[in-house]
Structure formats: C-alpha cells, structure tokens
mmCIF file of C-alpha atoms in Angstrom:
data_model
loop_
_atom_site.group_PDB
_atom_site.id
_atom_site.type_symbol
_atom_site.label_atom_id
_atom_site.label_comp_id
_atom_site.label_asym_id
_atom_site.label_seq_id
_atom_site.Cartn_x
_atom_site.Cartn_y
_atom_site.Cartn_z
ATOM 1 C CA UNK A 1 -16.273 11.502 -0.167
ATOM 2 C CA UNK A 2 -16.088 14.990 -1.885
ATOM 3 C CA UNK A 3 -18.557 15.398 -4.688
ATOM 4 C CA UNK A 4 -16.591 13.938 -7.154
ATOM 5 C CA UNK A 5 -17.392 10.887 -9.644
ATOM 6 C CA UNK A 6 -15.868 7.621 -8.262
ATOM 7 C CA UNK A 7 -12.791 7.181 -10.294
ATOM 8 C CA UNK A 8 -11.183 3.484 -11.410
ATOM 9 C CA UNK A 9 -7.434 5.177 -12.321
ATOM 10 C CA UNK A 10 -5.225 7.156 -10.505
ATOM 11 C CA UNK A 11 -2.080 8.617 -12.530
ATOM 12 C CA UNK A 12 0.874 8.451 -9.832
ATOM 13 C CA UNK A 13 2.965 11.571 -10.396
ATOM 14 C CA UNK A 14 1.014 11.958 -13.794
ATOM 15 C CA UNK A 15 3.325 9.506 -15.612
ATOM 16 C CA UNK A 16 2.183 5.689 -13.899
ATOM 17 C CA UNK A 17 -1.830 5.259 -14.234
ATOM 18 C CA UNK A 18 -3.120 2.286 -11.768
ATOM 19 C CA UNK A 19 -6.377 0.379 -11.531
ATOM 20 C CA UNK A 20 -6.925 1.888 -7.978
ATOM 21 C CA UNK A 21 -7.312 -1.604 -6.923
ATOM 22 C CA UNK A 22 -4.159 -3.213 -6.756
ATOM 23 C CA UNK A 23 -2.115 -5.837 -5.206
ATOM 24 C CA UNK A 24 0.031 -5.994 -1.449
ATOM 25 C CA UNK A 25 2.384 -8.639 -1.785
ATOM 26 C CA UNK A 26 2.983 -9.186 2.032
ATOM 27 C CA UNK A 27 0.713 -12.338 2.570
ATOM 28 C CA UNK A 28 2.982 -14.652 -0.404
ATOM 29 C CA UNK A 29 5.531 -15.073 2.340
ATOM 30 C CA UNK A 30 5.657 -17.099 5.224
ATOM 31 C CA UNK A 31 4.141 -16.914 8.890
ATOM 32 C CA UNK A 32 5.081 -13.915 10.387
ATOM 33 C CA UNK A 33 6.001 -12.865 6.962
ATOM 34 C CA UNK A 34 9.079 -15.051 7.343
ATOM 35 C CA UNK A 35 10.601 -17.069 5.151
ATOM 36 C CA UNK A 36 9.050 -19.123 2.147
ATOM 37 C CA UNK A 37 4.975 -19.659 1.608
ATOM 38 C CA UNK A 38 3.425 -22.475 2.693
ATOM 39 C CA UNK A 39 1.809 -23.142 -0.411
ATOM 40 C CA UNK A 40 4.268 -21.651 -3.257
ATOM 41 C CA UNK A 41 2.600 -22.576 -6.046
ATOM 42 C CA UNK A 42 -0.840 -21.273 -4.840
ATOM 43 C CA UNK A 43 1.434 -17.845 -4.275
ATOM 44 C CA UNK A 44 2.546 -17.694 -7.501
ATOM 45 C CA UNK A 45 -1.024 -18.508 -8.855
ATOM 46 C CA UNK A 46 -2.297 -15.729 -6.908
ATOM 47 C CA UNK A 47 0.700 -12.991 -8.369
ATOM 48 C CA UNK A 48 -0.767 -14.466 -12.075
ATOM 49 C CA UNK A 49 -4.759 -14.341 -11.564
ATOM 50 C CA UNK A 50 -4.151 -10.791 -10.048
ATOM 51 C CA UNK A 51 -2.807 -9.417 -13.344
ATOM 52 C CA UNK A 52 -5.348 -11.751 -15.325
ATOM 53 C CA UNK A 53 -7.765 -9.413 -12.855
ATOM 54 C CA UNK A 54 -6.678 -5.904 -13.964
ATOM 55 C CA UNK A 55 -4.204 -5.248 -11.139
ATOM 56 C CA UNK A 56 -1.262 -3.505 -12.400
ATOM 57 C CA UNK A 57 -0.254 -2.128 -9.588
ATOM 58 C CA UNK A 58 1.187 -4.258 -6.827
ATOM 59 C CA UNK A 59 2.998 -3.330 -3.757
ATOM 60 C CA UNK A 60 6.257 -5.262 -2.022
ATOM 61 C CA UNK A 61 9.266 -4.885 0.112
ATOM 62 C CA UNK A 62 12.540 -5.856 0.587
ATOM 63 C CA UNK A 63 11.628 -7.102 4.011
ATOM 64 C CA UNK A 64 8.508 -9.106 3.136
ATOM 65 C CA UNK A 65 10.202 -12.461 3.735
ATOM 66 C CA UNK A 66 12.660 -10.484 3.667
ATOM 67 C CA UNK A 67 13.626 -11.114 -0.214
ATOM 68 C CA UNK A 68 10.545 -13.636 -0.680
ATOM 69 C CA UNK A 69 7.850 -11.538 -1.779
ATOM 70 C CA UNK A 70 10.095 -9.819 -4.700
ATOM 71 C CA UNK A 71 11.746 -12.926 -5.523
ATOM 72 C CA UNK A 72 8.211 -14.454 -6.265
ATOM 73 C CA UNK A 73 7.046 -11.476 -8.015
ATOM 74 C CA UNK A 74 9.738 -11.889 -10.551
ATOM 75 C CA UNK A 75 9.552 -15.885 -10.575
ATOM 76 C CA UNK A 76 5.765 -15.384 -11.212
ATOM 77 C CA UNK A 77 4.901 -12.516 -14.007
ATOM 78 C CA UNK A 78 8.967 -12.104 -15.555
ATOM 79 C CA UNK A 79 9.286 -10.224 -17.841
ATOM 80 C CA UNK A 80 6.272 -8.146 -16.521
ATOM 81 C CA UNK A 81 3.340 -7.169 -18.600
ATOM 82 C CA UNK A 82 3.462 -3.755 -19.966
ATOM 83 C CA UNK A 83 2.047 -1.135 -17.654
ATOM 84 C CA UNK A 84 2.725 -3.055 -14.469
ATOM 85 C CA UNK A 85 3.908 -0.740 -11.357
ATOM 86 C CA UNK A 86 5.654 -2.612 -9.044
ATOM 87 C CA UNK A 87 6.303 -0.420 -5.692
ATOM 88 C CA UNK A 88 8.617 -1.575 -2.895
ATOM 89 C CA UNK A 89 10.101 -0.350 0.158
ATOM 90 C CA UNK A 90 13.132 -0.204 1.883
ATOM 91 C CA UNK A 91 14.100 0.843 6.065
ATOM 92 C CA UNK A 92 12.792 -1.591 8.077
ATOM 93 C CA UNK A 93 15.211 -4.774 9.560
ATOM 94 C CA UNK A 94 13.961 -8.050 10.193
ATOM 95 C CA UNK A 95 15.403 -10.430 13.234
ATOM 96 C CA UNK A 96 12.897 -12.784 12.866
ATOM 97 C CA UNK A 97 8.916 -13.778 12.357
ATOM 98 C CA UNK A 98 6.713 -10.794 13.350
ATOM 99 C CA UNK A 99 10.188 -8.491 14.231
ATOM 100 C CA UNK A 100 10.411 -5.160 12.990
ATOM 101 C CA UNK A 101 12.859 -2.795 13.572
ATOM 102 C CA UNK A 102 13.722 0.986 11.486
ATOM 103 C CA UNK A 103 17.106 1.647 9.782
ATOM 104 C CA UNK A 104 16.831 4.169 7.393
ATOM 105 C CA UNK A 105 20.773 4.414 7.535
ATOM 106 C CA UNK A 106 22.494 5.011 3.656
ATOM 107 C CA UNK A 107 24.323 1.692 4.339
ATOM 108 C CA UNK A 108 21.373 -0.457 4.887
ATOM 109 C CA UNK A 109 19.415 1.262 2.658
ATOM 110 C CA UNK A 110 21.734 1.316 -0.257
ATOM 111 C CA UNK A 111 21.816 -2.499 0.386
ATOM 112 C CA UNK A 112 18.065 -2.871 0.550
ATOM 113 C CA UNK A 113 17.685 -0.397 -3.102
ATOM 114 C CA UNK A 114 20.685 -2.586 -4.298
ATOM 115 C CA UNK A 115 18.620 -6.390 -3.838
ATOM 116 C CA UNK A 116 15.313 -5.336 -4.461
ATOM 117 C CA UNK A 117 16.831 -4.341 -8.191
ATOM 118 C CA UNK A 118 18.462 -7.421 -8.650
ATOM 119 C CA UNK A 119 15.816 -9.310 -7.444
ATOM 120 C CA UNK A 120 12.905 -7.808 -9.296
ATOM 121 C CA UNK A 121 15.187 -7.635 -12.031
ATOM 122 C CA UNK A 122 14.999 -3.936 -12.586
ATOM 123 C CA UNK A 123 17.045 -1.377 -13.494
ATOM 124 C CA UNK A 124 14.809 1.380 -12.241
ATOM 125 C CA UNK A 125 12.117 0.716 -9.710
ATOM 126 C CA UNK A 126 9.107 2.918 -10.434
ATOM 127 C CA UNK A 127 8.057 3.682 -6.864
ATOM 128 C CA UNK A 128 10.378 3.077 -4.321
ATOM 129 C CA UNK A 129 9.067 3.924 -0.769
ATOM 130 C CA UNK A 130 11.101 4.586 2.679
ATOM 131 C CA UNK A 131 9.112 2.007 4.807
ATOM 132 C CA UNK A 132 10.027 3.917 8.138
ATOM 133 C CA UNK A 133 11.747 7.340 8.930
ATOM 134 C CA UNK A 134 14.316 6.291 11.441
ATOM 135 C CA UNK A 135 14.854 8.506 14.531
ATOM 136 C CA UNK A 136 18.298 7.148 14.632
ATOM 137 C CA UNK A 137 19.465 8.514 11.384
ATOM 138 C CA UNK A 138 18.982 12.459 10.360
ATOM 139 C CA UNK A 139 16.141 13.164 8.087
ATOM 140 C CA UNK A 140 19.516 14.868 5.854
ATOM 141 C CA UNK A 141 21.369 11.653 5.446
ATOM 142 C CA UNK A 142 17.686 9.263 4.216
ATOM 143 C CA UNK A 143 16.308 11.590 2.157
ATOM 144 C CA UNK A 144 19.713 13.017 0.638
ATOM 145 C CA UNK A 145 20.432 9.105 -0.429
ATOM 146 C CA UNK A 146 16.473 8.616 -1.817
ATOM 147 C CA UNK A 147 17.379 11.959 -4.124
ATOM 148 C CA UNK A 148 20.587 10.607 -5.056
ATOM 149 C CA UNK A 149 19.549 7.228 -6.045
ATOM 150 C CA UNK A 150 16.634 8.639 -8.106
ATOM 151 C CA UNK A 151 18.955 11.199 -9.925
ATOM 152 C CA UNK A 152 21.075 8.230 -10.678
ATOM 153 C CA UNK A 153 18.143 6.457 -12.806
ATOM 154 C CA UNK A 154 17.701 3.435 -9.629
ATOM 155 C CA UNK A 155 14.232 4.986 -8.640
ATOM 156 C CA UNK A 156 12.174 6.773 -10.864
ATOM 157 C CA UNK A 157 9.207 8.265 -7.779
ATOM 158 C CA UNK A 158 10.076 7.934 -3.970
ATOM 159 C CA UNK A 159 6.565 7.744 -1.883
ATOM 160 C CA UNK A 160 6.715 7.555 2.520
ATOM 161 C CA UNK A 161 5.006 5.564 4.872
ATOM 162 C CA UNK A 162 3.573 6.070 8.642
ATOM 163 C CA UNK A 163 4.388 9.799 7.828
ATOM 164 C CA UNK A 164 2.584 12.926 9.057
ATOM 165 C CA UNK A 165 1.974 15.878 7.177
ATOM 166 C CA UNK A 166 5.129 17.840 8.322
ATOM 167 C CA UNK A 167 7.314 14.606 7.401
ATOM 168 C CA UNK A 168 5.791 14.812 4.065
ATOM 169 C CA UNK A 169 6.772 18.881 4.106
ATOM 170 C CA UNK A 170 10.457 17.906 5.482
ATOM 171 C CA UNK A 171 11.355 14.861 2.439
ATOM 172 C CA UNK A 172 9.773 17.711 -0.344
ATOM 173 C CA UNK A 173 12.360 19.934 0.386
ATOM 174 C CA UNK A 174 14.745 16.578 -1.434
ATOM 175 C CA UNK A 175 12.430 15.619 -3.432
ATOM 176 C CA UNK A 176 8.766 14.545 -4.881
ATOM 177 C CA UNK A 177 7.246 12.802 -2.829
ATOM 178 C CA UNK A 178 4.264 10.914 -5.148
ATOM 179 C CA UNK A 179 2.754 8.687 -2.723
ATOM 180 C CA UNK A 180 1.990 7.970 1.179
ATOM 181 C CA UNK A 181 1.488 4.107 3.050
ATOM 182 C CA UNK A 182 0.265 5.246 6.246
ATOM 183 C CA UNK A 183 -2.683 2.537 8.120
ATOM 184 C CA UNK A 184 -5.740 3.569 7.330
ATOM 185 C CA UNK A 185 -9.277 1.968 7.395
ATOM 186 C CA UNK A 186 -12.917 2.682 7.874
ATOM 187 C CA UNK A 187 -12.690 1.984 11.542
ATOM 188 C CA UNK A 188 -9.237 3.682 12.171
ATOM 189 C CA UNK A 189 -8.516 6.696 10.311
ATOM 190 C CA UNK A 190 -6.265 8.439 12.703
ATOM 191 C CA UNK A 191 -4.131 9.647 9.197
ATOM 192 C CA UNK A 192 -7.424 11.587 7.839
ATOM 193 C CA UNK A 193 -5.324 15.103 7.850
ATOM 194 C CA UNK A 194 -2.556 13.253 6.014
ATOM 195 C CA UNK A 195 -4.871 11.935 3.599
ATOM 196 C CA UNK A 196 -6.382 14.960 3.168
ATOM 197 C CA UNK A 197 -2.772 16.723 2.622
ATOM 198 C CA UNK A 198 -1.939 14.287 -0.250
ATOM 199 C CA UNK A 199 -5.745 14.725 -1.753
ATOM 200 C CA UNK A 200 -5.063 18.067 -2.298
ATOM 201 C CA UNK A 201 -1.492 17.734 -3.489
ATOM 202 C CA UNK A 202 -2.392 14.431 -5.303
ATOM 203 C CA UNK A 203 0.294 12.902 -3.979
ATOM 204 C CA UNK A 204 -1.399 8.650 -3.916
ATOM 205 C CA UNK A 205 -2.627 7.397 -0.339
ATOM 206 C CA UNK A 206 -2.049 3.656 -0.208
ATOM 207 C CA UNK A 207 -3.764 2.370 3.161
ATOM 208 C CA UNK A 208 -2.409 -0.364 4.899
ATOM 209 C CA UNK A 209 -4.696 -2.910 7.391
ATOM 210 C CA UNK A 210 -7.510 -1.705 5.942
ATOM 211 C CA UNK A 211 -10.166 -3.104 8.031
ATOM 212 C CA UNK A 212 -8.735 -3.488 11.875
ATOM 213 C CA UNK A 213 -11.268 -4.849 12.868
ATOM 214 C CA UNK A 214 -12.943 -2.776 15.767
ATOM 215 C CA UNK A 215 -15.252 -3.359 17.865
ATOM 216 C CA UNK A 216 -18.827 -5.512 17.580
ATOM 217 C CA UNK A 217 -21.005 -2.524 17.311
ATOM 218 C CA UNK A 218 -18.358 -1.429 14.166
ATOM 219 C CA UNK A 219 -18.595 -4.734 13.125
ATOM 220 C CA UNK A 220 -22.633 -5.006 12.966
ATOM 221 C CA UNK A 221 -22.877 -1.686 10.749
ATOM 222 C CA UNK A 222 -20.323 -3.205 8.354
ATOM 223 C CA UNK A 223 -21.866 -6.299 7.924
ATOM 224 C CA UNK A 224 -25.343 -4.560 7.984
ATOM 225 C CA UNK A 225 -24.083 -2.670 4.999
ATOM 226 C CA UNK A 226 -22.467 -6.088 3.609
ATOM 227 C CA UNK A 227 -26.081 -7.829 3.929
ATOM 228 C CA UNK A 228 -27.875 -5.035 1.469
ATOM 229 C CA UNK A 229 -25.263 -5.621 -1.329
ATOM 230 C CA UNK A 230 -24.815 -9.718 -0.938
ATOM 231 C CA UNK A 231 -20.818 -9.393 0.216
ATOM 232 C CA UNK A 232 -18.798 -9.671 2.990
ATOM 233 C CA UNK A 233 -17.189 -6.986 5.307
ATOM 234 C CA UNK A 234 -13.953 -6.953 3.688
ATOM 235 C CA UNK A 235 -15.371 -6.022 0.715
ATOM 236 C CA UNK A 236 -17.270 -3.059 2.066
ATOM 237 C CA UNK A 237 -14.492 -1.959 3.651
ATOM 238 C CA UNK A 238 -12.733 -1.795 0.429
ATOM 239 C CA UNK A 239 -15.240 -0.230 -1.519
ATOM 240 C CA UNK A 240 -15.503 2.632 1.308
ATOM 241 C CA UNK A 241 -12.276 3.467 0.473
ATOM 242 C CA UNK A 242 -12.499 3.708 -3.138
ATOM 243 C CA UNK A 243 -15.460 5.708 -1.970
ATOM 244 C CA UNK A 244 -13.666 8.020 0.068
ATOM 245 C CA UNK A 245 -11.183 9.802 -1.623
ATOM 246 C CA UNK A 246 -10.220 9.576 -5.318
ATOM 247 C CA UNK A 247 -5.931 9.200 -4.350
ATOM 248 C CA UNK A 248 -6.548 6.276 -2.399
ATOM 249 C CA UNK A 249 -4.872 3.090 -3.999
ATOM 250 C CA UNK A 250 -5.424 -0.082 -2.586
ATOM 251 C CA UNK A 251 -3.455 -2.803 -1.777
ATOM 252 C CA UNK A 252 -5.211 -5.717 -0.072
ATOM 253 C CA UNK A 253 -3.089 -8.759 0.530
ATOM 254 C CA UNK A 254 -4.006 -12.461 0.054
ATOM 255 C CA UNK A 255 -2.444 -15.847 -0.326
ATOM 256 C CA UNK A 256 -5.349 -17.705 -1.900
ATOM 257 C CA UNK A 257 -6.486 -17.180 -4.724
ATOM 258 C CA UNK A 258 -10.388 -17.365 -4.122
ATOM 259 C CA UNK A 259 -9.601 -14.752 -1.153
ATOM 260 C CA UNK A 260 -8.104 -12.449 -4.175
ATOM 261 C CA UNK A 261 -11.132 -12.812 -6.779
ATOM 262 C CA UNK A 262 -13.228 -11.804 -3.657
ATOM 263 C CA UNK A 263 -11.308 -8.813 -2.891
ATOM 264 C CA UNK A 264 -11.403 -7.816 -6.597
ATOM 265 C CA UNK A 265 -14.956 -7.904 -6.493
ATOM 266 C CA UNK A 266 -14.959 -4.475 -4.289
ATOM 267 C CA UNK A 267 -14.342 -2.467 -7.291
ATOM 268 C CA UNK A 268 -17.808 -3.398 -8.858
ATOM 269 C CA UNK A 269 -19.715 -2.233 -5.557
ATOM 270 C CA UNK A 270 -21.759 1.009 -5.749
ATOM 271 C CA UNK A 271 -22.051 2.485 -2.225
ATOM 272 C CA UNK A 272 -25.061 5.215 -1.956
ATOM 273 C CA UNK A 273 -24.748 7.801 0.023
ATOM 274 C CA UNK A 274 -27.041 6.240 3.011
ATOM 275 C CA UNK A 275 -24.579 3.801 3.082
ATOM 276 C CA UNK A 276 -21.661 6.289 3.002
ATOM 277 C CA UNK A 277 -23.190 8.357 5.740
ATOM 278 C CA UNK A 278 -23.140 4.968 8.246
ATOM 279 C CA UNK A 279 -19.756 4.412 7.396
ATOM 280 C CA UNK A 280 -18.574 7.487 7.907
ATOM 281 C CA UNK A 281 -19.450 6.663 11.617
ATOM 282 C CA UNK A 282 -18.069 4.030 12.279
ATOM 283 C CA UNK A 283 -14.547 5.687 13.146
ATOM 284 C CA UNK A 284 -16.539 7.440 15.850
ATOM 285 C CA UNK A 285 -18.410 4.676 17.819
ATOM 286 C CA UNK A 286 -17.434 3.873 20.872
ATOM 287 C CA UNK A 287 -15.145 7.262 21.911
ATOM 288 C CA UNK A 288 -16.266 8.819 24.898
#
C-alpha cells in the first residue's frame, strides 16, 4: 500500500460515503445463483445482521437469481436505513444455473434498469453498474443509454466491471464513471494497472473473488500470516485489501450468517508491514 493511513470510508463520487467493508449479495440466491435460497430465512437474517454490522453498502444484480437477490434485499431491510447504498448491475443474461452470457443491448438493458427499480423499490438507484461491455453491441449505443437513464433521475452514478483502463477512458467520454468491479485478489491481481488508474482518479475498485484460491505454496503464506493474528485465510485476504489501496470497497458474499460476522471481523485486523511485504508475493509465486 502507498504510505497512506488505512482508511474505514470511502466517499463514492464525493456524495455516497461507505464502510469500505460492505456486502455482495450473490450467495442469497440459489445453486448456481439460480433461483430461490435454500435457506430463505437464514438469507434474509444475513441481509439484517449485515446492516446491524455497519455495512451500508451492499452490492446486487439483476441477474443474481436473476431477480432473487434484489427481491430479498427489499423483503429484508424495506424501507432501507438511511445511508444505505445499494449498487446493482445490469448486461449479463442468464439461461440457466452457472450460465452467463453479455447483452449490453438498450432493449435488454432498459428492461434490466426497469425491474431492478421496481424491485428494489427505487426510484433512483445510486450506483448502477454495466456488468459486461458487450462486443455485440457498440460501445455508442450502452453507454449513450447509461447517460440517458442517469440524466433522466433512474441512476444517480454508473460504475463498470471486467473493464480495462482504455474502457474506463472510452464510457468517460458519456459519462462519470465512479466505480470499477473487475476480479481482483491477493493471489490474482491481473487488474493492478486498472486499480491503479481508478486510485488516482478515485474512481471506487470493488474486487470480485477475492481470494481464488491459488496454489499450496500461496496457500501456506496466507495461512502462515492467518496463524500470527488467530484468523482464517479469508480474513487475511480481506484485510490485504483494505491494506492495499484506500478505493478498494469490498464486497464479500455469504449465506450464513456466522460466515458474515467472520468476514466482518477483517476490518479490525492490523497488517504490519512484514506481513504486507509476504503478501505482496504471493501474486508472484509460482511464474516462471
């Protein structure tokens, strides 16, 4: 991490200030995120201890389910807390469990923007984020719809996701983009020049996956690392993040509610910088 103090807050487009630690709501859905939970009321317990936690920040999508995850959301914390950002996406179609395909099209999108309203019961979605740039559709036609809908009140900040730093340059020639979802972890930090761009235009980073899992010899330094501060991998991996670069909002997903508390518990972990330094490696073992 640069030099700077560890910071709990990030203001998103200087207007929506987050814990840093927040909430992916993925994981409330069913297998494959398909269809309904397994355990619905243990879902909606989970959307409920989170904000009892301090998240107010929680991330969705249309396709989660699809419809599922935000239809929960609003079953579980309607009418929502004051302060709460909820963030969802829309452009990616869903066939079945574990299928996903791009269609960043104005039909399907203006479909997607036009349930994710009614079912989070909104009338302006605070972050709205195009889950996939389609190589179907012209960059033009998406990103001329995102500017519309947000100049019409729907979306008040557009974010990307699995974008590169000249499809970030491309969508601010529409409009601002406040935020980035590209996969990103301690192991697998292929997007480092993306994150990078957005620290420096603090634009938020929100990583997704963020522990892939890698390798043993990855694995052994993490939970080397885990031993010294009494917690688990996961919850290094976390705090390296929140380490790493002030912009970076996370999102960890969960469908129990114990798994949650112990994901919340990476915010009160104070890497040093011995530990930082052996983390910082990890991305690095095992390329020849």
């Amino acid at each position: 991490m640069n030099n700077e103090k560890l910071k709990k807050t990030f203001s998103i487009s200087g207007d929506l200030t987050v814990n840093r630690l927040g909430y992916g709501a993925m994981r409330i859905t069913g297998k494959g995120i398909w269809g309904q939970p397994a355990d619905k009321k243990e879902a909606i317990k989970v959307l409920k201890r989170a904000i009892e936690l301090g998240v107010n920040f929680i991330d969705t999508a249309d396709s989660y389910g699809p419809n599922v995850s935000e239809e929960l959301i609003a079953e579980a914390l309607y009418p929502y807390p004051k302060g709460l950002v909820i963030g969802t996406k829309g452009g990616l179609l869903r066939a079945g469990p574990d299928q996903w395909a791009p269609d960043a099209s104005v039909k399907h999108l203006k479909e997607a923007l036009t349930g994710s309203l009614k079912r989070l019961k909104l009338d302006t979605i605070d972050l709205y984020q195009l889950h996939r740039i389609d190589p179907k559709v012209p960059d033009e036609e998406t990103f001329t719809f995102l500017k519309q809908a947000q100049k019409e009140g729907k979306i008040k900040h557009i974010g990307l996701s699995e974008v590169s730093v000249e499809d970030i340059k491309k969508a601010q020639q529409y409009f601002n983009v406040v935020s980035v979802q590209n996969m990103y972890s301690v192991d697998n930090r292929k997007w480092e020049s993306v994150l990078e761009y957005c620290n420096q235009n603090n634009i938020a980073f929100i990583p997704w996956y963020p522990l892939s899992g890698g390798n043993t010899e990855k694995l052994m330094v993490l939970q080397k690392i885990a031993g010294k501060h009494n917690t688990n991998i996961q919850q290094i991996a976390l705090s390296w993040l929140l380490h790493h670069s002030n912009n970076i909002l996370l999102i960890p997903g969960t469908s129990s509610v114990k798994h949650l508390e112990e994901n919340m518990k990476a915010a009160s972990i104070e890497l040093t910088e011995g530990d930082l330094k052996e983390l910082a490696q990890i991305s690095s073992i095992g390329i020849k």
